[in-house]
CSV table of C-alpha atoms and ligand atoms in Angstrom, one decimal:
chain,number,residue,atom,x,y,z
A,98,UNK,CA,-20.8,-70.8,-21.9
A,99,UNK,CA,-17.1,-70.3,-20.8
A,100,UNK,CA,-17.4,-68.2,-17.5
A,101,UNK,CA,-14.9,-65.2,-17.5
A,102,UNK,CA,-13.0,-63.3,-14.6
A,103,UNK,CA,-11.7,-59.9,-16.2
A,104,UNK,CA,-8.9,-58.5,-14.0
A,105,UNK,CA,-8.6,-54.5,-15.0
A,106,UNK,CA,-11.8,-54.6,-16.9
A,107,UNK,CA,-12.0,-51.0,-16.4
A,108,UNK,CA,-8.6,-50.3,-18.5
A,109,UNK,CA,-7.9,-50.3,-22.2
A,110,UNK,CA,-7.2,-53.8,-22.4
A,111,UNK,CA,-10.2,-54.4,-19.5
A,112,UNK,CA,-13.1,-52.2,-21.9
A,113,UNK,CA,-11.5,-53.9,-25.2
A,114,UNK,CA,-12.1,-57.3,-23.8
A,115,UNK,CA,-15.7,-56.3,-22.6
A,116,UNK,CA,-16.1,-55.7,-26.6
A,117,UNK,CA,-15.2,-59.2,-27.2
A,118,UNK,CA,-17.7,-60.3,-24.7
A,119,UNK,CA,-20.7,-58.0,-26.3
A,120,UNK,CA,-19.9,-59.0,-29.5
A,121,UNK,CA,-19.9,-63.0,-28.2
A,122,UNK,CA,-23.1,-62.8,-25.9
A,123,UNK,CA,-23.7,-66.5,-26.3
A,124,UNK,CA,-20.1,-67.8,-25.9
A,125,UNK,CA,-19.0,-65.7,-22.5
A,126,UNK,CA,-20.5,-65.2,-19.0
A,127,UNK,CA,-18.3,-62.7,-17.1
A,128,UNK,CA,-18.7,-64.0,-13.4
A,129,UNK,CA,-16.3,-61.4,-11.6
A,130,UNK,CA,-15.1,-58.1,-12.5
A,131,UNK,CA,-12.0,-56.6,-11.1
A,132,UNK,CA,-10.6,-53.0,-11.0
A,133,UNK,CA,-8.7,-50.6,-8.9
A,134,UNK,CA,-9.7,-46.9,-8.5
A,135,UNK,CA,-12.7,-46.3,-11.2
A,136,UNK,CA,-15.3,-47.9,-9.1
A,137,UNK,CA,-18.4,-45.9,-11.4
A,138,UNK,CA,-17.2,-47.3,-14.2
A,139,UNK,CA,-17.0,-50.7,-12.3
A,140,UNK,CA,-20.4,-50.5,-10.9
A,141,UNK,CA,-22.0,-49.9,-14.5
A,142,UNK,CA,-20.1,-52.9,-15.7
A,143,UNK,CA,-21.2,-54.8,-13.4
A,144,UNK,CA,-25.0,-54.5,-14.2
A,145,UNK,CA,-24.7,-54.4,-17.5
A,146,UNK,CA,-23.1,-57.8,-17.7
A,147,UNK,CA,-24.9,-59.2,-14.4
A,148,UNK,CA,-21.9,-60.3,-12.8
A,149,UNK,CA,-21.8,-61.9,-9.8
A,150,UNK,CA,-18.7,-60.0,-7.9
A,151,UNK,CA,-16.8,-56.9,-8.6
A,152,UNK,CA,-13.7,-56.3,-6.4
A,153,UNK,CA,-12.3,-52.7,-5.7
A,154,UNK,CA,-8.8,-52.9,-5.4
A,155,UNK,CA,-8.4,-49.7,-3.4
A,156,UNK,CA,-10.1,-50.4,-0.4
A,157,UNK,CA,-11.3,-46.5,0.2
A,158,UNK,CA,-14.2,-47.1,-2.5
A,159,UNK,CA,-15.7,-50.0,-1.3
A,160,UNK,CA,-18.2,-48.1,0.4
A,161,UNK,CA,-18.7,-45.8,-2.7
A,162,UNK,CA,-19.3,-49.0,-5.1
A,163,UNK,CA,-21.6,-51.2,-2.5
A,164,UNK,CA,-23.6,-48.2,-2.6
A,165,UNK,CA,-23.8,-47.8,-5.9
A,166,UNK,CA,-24.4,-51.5,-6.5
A,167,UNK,CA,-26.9,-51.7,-3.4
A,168,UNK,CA,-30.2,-52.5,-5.4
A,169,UNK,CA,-28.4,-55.4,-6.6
A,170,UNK,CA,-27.4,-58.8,-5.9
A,171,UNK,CA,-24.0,-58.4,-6.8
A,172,UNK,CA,-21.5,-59.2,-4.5
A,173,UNK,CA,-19.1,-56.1,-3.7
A,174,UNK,CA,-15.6,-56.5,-2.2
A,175,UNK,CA,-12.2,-55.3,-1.8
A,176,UNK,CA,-8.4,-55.2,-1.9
A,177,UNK,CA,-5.7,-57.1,-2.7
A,178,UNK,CA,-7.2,-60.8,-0.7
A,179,UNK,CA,-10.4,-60.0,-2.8
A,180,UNK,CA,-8.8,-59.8,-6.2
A,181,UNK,CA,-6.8,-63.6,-5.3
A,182,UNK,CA,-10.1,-64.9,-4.0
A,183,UNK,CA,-12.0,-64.3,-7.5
A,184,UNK,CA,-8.9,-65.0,-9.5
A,185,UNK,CA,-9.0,-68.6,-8.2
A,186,UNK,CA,-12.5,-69.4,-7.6
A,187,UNK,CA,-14.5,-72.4,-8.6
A,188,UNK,CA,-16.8,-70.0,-10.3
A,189,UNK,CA,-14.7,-69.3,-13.5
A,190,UNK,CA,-13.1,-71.1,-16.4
A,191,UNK,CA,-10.6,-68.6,-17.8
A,192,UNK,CA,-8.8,-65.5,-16.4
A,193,UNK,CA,-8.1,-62.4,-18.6
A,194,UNK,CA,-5.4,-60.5,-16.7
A,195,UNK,CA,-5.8,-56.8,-17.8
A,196,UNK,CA,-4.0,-55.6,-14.4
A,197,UNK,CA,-1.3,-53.1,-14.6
A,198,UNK,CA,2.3,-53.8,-13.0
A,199,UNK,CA,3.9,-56.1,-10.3
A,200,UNK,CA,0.1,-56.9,-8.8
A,201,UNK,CA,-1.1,-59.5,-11.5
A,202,UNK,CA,1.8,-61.7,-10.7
A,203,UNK,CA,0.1,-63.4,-7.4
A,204,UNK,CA,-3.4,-63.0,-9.1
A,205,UNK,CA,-1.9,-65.2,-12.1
A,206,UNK,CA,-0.1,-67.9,-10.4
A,207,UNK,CA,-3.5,-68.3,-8.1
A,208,UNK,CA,-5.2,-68.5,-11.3
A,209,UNK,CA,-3.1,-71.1,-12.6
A,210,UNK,CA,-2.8,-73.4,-9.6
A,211,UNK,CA,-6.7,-73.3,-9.9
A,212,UNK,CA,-6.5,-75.1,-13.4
A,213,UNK,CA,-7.7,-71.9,-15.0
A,214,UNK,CA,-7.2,-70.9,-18.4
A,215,UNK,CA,-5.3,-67.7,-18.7
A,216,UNK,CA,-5.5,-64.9,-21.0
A,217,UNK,CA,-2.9,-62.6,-20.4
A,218,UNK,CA,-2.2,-59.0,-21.3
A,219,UNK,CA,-0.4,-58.6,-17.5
A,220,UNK,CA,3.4,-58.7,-19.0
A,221,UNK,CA,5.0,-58.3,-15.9
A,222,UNK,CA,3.3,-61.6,-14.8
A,223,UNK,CA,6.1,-62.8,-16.9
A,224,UNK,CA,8.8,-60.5,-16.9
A,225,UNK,CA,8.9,-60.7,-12.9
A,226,UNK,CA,8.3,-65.0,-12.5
A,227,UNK,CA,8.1,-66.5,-15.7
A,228,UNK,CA,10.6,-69.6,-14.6
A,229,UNK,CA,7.7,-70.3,-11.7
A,230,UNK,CA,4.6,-69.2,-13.9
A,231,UNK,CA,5.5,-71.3,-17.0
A,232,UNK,CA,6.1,-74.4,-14.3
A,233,UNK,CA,3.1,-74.0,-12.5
A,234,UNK,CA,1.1,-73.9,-15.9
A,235,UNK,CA,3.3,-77.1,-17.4
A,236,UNK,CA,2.3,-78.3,-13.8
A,237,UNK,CA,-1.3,-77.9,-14.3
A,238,UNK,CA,-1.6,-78.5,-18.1
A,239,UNK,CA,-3.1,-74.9,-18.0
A,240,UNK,CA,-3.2,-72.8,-21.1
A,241,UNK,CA,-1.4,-69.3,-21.0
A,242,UNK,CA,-2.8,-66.7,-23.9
A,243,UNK,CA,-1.2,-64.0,-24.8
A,244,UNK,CA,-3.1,-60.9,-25.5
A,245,UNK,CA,0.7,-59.0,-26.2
A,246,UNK,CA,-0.1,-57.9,-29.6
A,247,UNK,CA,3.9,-59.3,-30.8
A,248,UNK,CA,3.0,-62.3,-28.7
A,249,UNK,CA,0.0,-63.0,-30.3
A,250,UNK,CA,1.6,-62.6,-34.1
A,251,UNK,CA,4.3,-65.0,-33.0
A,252,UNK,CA,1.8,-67.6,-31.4
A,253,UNK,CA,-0.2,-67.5,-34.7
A,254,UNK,CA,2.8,-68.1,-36.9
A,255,UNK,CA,3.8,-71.3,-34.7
A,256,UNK,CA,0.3,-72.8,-35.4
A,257,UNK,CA,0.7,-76.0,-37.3
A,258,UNK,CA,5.1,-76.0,-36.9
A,259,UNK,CA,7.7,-78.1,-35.2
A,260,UNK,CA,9.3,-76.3,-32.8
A,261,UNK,CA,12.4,-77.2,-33.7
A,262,UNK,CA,12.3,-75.5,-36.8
A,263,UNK,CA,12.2,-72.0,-35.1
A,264,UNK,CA,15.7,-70.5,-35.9
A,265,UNK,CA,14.5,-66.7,-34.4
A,266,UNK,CA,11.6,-65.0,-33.3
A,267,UNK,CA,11.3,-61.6,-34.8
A,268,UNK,CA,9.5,-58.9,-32.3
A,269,UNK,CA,8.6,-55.8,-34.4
A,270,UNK,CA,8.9,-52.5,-32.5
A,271,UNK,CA,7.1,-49.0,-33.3
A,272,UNK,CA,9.5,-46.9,-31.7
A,273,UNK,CA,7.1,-45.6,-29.5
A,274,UNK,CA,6.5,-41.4,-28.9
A,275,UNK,CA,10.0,-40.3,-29.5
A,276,UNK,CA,11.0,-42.1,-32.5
A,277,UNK,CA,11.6,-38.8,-33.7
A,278,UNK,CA,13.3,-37.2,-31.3
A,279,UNK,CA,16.7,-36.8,-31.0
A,280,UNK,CA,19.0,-38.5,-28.0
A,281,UNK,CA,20.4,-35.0,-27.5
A,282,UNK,CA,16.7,-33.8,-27.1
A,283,UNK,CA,15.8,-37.0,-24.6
A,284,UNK,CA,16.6,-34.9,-21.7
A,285,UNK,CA,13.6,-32.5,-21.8
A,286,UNK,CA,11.2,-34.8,-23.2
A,287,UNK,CA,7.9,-34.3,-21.0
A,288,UNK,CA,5.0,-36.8,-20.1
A,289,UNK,CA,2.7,-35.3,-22.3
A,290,UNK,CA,5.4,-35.6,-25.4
A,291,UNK,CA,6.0,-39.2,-24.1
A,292,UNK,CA,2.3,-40.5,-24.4
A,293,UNK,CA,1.5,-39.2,-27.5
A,294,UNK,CA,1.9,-42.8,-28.8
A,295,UNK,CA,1.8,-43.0,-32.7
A,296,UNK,CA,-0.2,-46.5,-33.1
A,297,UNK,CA,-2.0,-47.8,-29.9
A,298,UNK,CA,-4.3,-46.0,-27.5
A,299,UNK,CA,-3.2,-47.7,-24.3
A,300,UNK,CA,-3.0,-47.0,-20.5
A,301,UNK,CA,-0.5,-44.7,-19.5
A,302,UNK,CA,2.2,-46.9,-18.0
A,303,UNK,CA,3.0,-49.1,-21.0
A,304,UNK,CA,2.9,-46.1,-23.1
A,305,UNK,CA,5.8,-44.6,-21.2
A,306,UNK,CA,7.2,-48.0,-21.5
A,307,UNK,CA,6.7,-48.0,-25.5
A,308,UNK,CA,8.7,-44.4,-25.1
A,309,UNK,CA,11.7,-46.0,-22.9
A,310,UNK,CA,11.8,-49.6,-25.2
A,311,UNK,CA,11.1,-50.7,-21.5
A,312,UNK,CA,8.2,-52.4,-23.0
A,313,UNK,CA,10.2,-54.0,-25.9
A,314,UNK,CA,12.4,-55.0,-23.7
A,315,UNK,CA,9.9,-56.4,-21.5
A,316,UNK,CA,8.5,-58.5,-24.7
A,317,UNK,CA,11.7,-59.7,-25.3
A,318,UNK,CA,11.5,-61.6,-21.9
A,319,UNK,CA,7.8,-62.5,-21.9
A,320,UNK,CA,8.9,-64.2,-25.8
A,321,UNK,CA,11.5,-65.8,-24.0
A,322,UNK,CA,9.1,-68.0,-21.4
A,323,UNK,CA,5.9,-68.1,-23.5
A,324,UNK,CA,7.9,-69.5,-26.4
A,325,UNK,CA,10.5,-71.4,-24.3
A,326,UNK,CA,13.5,-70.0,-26.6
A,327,UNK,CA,17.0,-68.2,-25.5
A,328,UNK,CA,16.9,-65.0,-25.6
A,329,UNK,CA,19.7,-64.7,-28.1
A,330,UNK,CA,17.3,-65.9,-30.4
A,331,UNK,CA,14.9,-63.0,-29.7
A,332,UNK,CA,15.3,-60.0,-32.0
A,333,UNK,CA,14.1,-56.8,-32.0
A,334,UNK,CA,13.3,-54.5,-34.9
A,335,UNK,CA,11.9,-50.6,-35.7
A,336,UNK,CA,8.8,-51.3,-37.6
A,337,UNK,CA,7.3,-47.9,-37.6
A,338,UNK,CA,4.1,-48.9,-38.9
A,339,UNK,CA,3.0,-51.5,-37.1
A,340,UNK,CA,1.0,-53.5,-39.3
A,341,UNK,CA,4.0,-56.4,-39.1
A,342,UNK,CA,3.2,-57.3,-35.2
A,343,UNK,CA,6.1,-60.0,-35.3
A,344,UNK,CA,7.9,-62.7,-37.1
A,345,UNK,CA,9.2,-66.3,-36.9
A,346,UNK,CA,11.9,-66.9,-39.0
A,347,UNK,CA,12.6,-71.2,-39.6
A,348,UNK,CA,15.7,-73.2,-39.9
A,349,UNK,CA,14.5,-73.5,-44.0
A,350,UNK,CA,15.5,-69.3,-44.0
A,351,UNK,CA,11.7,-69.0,-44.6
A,352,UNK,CA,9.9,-66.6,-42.1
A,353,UNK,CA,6.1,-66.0,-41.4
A,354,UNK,CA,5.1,-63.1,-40.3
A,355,UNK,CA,1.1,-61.6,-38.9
A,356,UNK,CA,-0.5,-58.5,-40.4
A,357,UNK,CA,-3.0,-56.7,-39.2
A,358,UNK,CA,-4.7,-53.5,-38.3
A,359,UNK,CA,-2.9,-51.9,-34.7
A,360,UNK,CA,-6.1,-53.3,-33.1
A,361,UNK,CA,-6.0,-54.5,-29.9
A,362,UNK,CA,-9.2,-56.5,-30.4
A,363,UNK,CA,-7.8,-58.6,-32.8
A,364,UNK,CA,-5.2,-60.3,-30.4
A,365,UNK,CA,-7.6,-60.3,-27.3
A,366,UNK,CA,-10.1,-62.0,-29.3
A,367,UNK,CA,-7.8,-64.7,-30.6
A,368,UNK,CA,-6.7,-65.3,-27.3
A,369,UNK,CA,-10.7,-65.6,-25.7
A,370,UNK,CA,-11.6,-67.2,-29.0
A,371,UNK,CA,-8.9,-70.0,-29.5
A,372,UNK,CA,-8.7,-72.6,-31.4
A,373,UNK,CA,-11.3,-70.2,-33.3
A,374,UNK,CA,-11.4,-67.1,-34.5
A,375,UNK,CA,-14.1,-64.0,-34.2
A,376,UNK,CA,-16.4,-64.4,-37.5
A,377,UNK,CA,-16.2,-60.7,-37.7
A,378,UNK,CA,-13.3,-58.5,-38.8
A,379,UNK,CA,-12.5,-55.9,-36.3
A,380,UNK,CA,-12.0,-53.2,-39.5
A,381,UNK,CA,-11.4,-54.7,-42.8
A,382,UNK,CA,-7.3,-54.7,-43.7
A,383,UNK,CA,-6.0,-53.3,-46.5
A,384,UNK,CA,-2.3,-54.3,-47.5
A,385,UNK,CA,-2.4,-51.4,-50.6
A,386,UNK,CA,-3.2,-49.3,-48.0
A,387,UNK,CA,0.2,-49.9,-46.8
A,388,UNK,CA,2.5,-49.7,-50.2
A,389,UNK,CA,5.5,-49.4,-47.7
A,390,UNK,CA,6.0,-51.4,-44.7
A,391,UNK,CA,9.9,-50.5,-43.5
A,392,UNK,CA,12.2,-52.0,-41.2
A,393,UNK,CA,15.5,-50.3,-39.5
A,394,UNK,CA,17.6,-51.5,-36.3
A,395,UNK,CA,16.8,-50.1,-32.8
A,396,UNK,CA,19.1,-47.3,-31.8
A,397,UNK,CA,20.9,-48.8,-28.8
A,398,UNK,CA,22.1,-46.1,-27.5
A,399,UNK,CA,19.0,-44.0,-27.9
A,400,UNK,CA,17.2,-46.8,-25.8
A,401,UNK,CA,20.0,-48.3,-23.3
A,402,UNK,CA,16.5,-49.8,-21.8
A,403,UNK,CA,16.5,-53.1,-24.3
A,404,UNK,CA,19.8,-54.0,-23.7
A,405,UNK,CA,19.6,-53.7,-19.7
A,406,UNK,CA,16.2,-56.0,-20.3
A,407,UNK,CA,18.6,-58.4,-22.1
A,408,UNK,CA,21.3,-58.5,-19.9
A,409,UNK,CA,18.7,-59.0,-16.6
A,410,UNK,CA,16.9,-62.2,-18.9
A,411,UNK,CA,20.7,-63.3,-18.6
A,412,UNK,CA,21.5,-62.5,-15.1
A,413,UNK,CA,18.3,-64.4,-14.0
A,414,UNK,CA,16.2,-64.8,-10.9
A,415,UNK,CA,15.2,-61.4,-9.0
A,416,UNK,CA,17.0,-59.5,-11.5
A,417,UNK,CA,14.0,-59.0,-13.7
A,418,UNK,CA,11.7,-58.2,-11.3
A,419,UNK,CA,14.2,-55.7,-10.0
A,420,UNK,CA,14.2,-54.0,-13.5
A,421,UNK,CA,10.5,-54.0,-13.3
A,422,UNK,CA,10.3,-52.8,-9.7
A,423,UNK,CA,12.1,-49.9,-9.9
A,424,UNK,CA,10.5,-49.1,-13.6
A,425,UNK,CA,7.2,-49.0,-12.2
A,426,UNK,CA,8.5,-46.3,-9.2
A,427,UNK,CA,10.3,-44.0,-12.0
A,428,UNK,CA,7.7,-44.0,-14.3
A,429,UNK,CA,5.0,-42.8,-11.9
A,430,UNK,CA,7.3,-40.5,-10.7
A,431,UNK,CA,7.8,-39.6,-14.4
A,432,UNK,CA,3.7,-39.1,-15.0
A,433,UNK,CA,3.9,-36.9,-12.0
A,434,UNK,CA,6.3,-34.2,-13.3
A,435,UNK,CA,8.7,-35.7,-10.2
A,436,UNK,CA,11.3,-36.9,-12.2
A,437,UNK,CA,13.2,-36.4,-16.2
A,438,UNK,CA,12.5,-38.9,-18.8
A,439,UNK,CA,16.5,-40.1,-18.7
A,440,UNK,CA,15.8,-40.7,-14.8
A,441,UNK,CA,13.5,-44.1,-15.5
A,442,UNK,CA,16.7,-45.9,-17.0
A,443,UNK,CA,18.9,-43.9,-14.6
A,444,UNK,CA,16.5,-45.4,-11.7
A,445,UNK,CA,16.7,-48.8,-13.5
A,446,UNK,CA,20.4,-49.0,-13.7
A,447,UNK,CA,20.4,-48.1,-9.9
A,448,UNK,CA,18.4,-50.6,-8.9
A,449,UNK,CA,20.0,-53.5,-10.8
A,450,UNK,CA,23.6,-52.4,-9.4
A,451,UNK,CA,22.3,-51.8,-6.2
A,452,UNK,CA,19.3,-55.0,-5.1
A,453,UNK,CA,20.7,-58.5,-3.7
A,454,UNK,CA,20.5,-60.8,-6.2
A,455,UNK,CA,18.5,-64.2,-5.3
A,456,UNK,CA,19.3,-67.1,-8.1
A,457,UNK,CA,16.6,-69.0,-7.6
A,458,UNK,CA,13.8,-66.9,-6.2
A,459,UNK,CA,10.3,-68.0,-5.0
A,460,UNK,CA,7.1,-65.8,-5.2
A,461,UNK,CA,7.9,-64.7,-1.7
A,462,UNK,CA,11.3,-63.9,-2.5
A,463,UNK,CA,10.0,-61.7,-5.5
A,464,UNK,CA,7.9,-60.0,-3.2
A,465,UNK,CA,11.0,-59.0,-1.5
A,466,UNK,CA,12.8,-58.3,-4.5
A,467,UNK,CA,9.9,-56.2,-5.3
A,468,UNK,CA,9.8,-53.9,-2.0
A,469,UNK,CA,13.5,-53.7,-2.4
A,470,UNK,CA,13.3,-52.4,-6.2
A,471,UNK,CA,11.4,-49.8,-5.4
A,472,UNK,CA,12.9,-48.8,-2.6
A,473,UNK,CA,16.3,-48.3,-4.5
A,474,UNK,CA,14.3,-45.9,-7.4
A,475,UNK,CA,13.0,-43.8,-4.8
A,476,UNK,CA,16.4,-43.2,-2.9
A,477,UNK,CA,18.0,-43.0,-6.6
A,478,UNK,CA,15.0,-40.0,-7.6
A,479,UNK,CA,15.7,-38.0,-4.1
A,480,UNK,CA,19.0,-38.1,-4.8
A,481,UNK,CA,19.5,-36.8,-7.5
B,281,LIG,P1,-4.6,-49.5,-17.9
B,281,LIG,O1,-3.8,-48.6,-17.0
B,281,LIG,O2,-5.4,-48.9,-19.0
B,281,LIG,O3,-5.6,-50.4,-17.0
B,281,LIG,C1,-5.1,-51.1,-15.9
B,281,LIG,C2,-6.3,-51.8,-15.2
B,281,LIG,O4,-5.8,-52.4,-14.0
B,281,LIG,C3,-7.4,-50.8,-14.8
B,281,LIG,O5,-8.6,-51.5,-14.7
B,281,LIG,C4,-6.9,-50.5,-13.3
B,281,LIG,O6,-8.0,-50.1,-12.5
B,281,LIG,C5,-6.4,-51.8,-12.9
B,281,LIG,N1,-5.3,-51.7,-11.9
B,281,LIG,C6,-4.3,-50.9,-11.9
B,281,LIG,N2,-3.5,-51.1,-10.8
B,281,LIG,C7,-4.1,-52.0,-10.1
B,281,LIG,C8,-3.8,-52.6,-8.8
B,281,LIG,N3,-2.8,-52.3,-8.1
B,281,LIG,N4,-4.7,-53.6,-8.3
B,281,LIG,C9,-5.8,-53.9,-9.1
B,281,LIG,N5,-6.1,-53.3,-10.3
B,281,LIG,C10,-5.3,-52.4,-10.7
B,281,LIG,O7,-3.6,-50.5,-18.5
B,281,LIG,P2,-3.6,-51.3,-19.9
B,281,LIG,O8,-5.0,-51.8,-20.2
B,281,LIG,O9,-3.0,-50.4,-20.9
B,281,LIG,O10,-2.6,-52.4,-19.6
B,281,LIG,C11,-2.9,-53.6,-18.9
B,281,LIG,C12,-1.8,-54.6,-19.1
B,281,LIG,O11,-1.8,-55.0,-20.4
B,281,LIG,C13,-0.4,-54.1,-18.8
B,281,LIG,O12,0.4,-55.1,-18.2
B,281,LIG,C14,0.1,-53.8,-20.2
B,281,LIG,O13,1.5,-53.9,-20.3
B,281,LIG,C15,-0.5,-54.8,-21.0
B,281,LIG,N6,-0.7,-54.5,-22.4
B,281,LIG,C16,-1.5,-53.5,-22.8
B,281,LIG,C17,-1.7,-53.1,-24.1
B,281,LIG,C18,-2.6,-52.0,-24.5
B,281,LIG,O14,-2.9,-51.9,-25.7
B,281,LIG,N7,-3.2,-51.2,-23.6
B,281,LIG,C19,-1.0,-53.9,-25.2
B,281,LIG,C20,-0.3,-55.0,-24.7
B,281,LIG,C21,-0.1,-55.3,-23.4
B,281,LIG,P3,-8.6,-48.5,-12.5
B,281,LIG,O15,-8.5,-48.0,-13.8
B,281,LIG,O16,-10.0,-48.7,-12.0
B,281,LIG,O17,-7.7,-47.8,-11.5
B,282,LIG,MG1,3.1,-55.3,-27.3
């Protein structure tokens, strides 16, 4: 039995992985179950897979969920400390990071240094400190997963080749909400509008993110570490259909590419599954269901978001985490009607011209870079 620490197990990565885990009752133990505000959901988790620990992330339900876990002998617990103590504990073998935002970085690098096996859907694990999280792993001869659905497609098209022969890696894009909106009509583009995203059912953040190519251009620095490649080698195209979720093209001019259903379940269970793969298919895929699977180049000045993620991958050390700092403050701000939809790159922009810069940062240092990140959105969204 591989023992299993689910880190946002109540989100939509967290309750797709749980799937995985009913559908693989003799191959997974979940030993700890991690969320941050949606402690009923939590609790019934908990008992129905007989975990040994949940952990609350905001501390003002811990009362609530030991309550409601009371007749148990599940461990209850709390906070920030909590989540790092079950993310590197003896207890399990591999860590699915499901979290949202800059807090999976410290619960993945614990996990790491612990010789765990990571499954990760926490992008900004890597977008924030993939220099230090791709040496710790090296380090530790620890296995990173990606759960990234473009990540996934790219990992499976590597299986079996020299790495040498990669000439590019080819990250489809949906286009996200607004695809059809016009960059004259950005300006009054509204949360709702924003996550009505055509493909995926996800969590609200990285939907916004899909919106902004924020996300993409996330991707293109989480490619850029998992796959250990430069980033001009990375490229991004529209792919409105998403049923092409990435390509590697080879030195030979031939390029693979991975098909599937927009099913999340399909790269979470190659990730919990690997070297194997689930027996059963998610939904059965049909390619003539799909007579016509297009391709177009992103609009760069639509989505000015892709190119400040490229140029930060180039600048280096905090700025990344800068970019993802001051995204994460200006889309909440966005989701609560307290800021436009051209403010999250306008907070962005302000943030990267405005932070310190640290070359070589430590984890520390990003937690600095962090505070400071958002600090500058928040001045940049009263000001304006
Ligand atoms: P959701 O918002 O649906 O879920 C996030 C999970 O993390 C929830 O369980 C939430 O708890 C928990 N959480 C949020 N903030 C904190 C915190 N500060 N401390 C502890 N726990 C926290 O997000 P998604 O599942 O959509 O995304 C998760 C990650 O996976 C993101 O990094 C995203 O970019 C990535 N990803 C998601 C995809 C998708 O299809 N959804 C596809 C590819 C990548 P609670 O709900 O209880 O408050
Ligand atoms: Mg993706």
């Amino acid at each position: 039995m591989e023992r299993l620490t689910i880190l946002g197990s109540t989100g939509s990565i967290g309750t797709q992985t749980l799937d995985i885990v009913r559908r693989n009752p003799e191959r997974f133990h979940i030993t700890s179950l991690v969320a941050h505000s949606r402690w009923q959901e939590l609790a019934q988790q908990a008992r129905e897979f007989e975990v040994e620990s949940v952990v609350i992330g905001d501390k003002s339900h811990y009362r609530e969920l030991q309550e409601a876990l009371k007749d148990t002998r599940i461990e209850v617990m709390a906070g920030s400390e909590a989540i790092e103590e079950v993310a590197r504990s003896y207890r399990s073998d591999t860590v699915v990071n499901a979290l949202v935002g800059y807090a999976g970085l410290h619960p993945t690098y614990l996990a790491i240094e612990s010789g765990k096996r990571i499954a990760l859907a926490n992008k900004e694990t890597l977008v924030v400190g993939g220099d230090i999280i791709m040496g710790a792993a090296k380090r530790k001869g620890v296995e990173i997963l990606p759960i990234d659905s473009e990540h996934s497609a790219i990992m499976q098209c590597l299986e079996g080749e020299n790495r040498r022969s990669i000439r590019n890696l080819i990250i489809t894009c949906s286009g996200g909400a607004l695809r059809n909106i016009s960059r004259e009509e950005l300006a009054g583009v509204t949360p709702e509008m924003a996550l009505k995203h055509p493909q995926w059912s996800m969590g609200a953040k990285i939907t916004i993110d899909s919106a902004t190519l924020v996300n993409k251009g996330f991707e293109v620095i989480e490619a850029r570490w998992l796959f250990d490649i430069e980033p001009e080698r990375i490229k991004v195209v529209i792919h409105p259909q998403s049923i092409v979720h990435s390509m590697v093209e080879f030195t030979d001019g031939s390029v693979k590419a991975q098909l599937g259903n927009a099913d999340m379940h399909t790269p979470i269970s190659y990730a919990l599954l690997y070297p194997e793969r689930s027996k059963e298919a998610m939904e059965s895929f049909s390619i003539l269901d799909y007579p016509t699977l297009t391709f177009a180049e992103v609009d760069r000045v639509k989505y000015p978001a892709l190119d400040i993620a490229y140029e930060s991958l180039s600048r280096g050390g905090t700025a990344p985490c800068t970019m993802n700092g001051a995204n994460e403050v200006a889309v909440a701000a966005f989701l609560n009607h307290k800021c436009s939809y051209l403010d999250i790159v306008g907070a962005i922009r302000y943030a990267l011209d405005n932070a310190s810069f640290e070359a070589r940062p430590t984890l520390t240092t990003y937690d600095e870079a962090n505070d400071e990140a958002r600090e500058l959105a928040e001045r940049y969204l009263q000001r304006r």
